[in-house]
XYZ file of C-alpha atoms in Angstrom:
195
model
C 0.000 0.000 0.000
C 1.316 3.419 -0.994
C 1.368 5.559 2.192
C 0.832 8.740 0.158
C -2.319 7.324 -1.454
C -3.620 6.098 1.896
C -2.972 9.501 3.441
C -4.767 11.253 0.569
C -7.811 9.007 0.995
C -7.913 9.474 4.774
C -7.495 13.257 4.469
C -10.281 13.484 1.895
C -12.591 11.292 3.970
C -11.796 13.218 7.137
C -12.661 16.567 5.559
C -15.890 15.238 4.054
C -17.025 13.271 7.109
C -16.233 16.102 9.500
C -18.003 18.725 7.400
C -21.096 16.737 6.384
C -21.370 13.626 8.525
C -20.364 10.008 8.143
C -23.554 8.615 6.677
C -24.151 11.334 4.089
C -20.768 10.845 2.385
C -20.367 7.889 0.049
C -17.250 6.084 -1.060
C -17.643 7.414 -4.605
C -17.406 11.013 -3.378
C -14.361 10.141 -1.292
C -12.762 8.526 -4.343
C -13.371 11.667 -6.413
C -12.090 14.028 -3.724
C -8.989 11.898 -3.097
C -8.303 11.568 -6.827
C -8.038 7.784 -6.813
C -9.893 5.054 -8.638
C -12.678 3.198 -6.883
C -10.611 0.019 -7.261
C -7.642 1.684 -5.506
C -9.892 3.042 -2.750
C -11.343 -0.397 -2.025
C -7.917 -2.033 -2.181
C -6.766 0.288 0.603
C -10.047 0.336 2.569
C -12.260 -2.685 1.812
C -15.221 -1.010 3.508
C -16.424 2.301 4.849
C -16.099 1.136 8.464
C -12.336 0.622 7.999
C -12.058 4.097 6.502
C -14.027 5.628 9.381
C -11.663 3.858 11.797
C -8.640 5.324 9.990
C -10.155 8.811 10.060
C -10.875 8.508 13.779
C -7.312 7.284 14.328
C -6.073 10.497 12.725
C -8.458 12.571 14.830
C -7.203 10.835 17.970
C -3.585 11.611 17.063
C -4.475 15.270 16.336
C -6.284 15.550 19.683
C -3.421 14.008 21.659
C -0.797 16.180 19.945
C -2.774 19.360 20.579
C -3.497 18.625 24.226
C 0.045 17.412 24.947
C 1.642 20.476 23.323
C -0.574 22.843 25.314
C 0.117 20.967 28.540
C 3.876 20.809 27.894
C 4.001 24.603 27.566
C 2.538 25.094 31.062
C 4.789 25.432 34.118
C 2.839 24.119 37.107
C 0.577 21.089 37.616
C -2.414 23.442 38.026
C -1.544 25.299 34.825
C -1.167 21.984 32.977
C -4.746 21.099 33.830
C -5.949 24.517 32.661
C -3.899 24.341 29.455
C -6.354 21.758 28.117
C -8.982 24.482 27.890
C -6.561 26.817 26.128
C -6.139 24.140 23.469
C -9.923 23.825 23.219
C -10.344 27.551 22.685
C -7.779 27.497 19.886
C -9.454 24.464 18.279
C -12.947 25.959 18.588
C -11.690 29.031 16.713
C -10.703 26.956 13.668
C -13.075 27.613 10.756
C -13.478 23.869 10.190
C -14.471 23.061 13.804
C -17.652 20.946 13.852
C -17.463 19.428 17.322
C -15.852 16.246 18.511
C -15.446 13.780 15.647
C -15.844 10.893 18.107
C -19.129 12.179 19.501
C -20.289 12.787 15.924
C -19.267 9.278 14.839
C -20.842 7.664 17.888
C -24.059 9.606 17.361
C -24.322 8.568 13.727
C -22.845 5.073 13.755
C -22.535 3.867 17.342
C -25.829 1.974 17.349
C -25.042 0.069 14.154
C -21.262 -0.261 14.275
C -19.796 -1.845 17.412
C -16.304 -1.127 16.034
C -16.957 2.617 15.758
C -18.626 2.658 19.190
C -15.550 0.966 20.680
C -13.166 3.427 18.996
C -15.167 6.350 20.405
C -15.226 4.822 23.891
C -11.488 4.148 23.836
C -10.782 7.737 22.766
C -12.863 9.092 25.645
C -11.300 6.631 28.103
C -7.839 7.642 26.914
C -8.620 11.307 27.548
C -10.010 10.475 31.004
C -6.817 8.590 31.892
C -4.684 11.503 30.680
C -6.639 14.016 32.747
C -6.373 11.680 35.751
C -2.567 11.704 35.436
C -2.541 15.501 35.330
C -4.935 15.747 38.280
C -2.824 13.331 40.344
C 0.166 15.629 39.860
C -1.855 18.674 40.938
C -3.808 17.260 43.881
C -2.023 15.107 46.477
C -5.061 13.083 47.600
C -5.787 10.197 45.185
C -9.560 10.080 45.732
C -9.900 13.838 45.345
C -7.704 13.816 42.237
C -9.794 11.050 40.672
C -13.027 12.962 41.269
C -11.455 16.158 39.938
C -10.292 14.395 36.782
C -13.817 13.163 36.053
C -15.206 16.671 36.549
C -12.573 18.338 34.364
C -13.044 15.820 31.555
C -16.804 16.436 31.637
C -16.181 20.175 31.384
C -14.018 19.627 28.307
C -16.613 17.331 26.697
C -19.432 19.741 27.404
C -17.428 22.659 26.053
C -16.847 20.794 22.778
C -20.525 20.094 22.264
C -21.631 23.593 23.258
C -19.002 25.263 21.068
C -20.017 23.165 18.059
C -23.673 24.115 18.438
C -23.050 27.771 19.308
C -20.274 28.289 16.749
C -18.329 30.209 19.379
C -15.102 29.835 21.368
C -16.632 31.162 24.613
C -17.455 27.689 26.010
C -13.711 27.001 26.338
C -13.236 30.128 28.446
C -16.275 29.317 30.596
C -15.034 25.752 31.079
C -11.562 27.053 31.998
C -12.972 29.349 34.667
C -15.092 26.512 36.062
C -11.997 24.282 36.019
C -10.062 26.868 38.050
C -12.795 26.790 40.696
C -12.851 22.984 40.777
C -9.055 22.670 40.946
C -8.821 25.184 43.782
C -11.635 23.481 45.722
C -10.042 20.049 45.214
C -6.664 21.355 46.347
C -8.180 22.849 49.515
C -10.106 19.629 50.181
C -6.993 17.482 49.714
C -4.980 19.756 52.002
C -7.614 19.444 54.760
C -7.614 15.652 54.399
C -3.817 15.570 54.797
C -3.981 17.293 58.183
């Protein structure tokens, strides 16, 4: 398989799926947009489900890179947690932003495609684990850090959905301010438990 051809197909499918939805885009349109023959498309991706999986794999990599770069630029454990929302605000400001590709895929295909549902769940679980690691570094009490991580991940998820519907970056700022309150409360709670 030619990696350049595969990349072209995945990029074309990603743009079409993300802009218009997974079910409304057919393989023939992807073939045309990617500039490959239908035979070549099906030799690389025997079915649409495999192509959706590849697109979601690319989305997962983009998400992880963006979050990790924002977090790496922050100095303190608290700031690392808040940096996630800075990444969200930047992403929400992109002209192509249409919400979370995993929520979109799950909403459209989750009931009929166990493979897509599993990919979406694993992506969300992966994010939850990442936030839990950051929270554990910021809050010394394990139980408090675990609860905080769940709350912060929900804020990020809610901000994505709200921003997609509203077409605005403000949900990232609102989520960041709420996260500051939650982090500070969790830190105070953990400090009291240590005494």
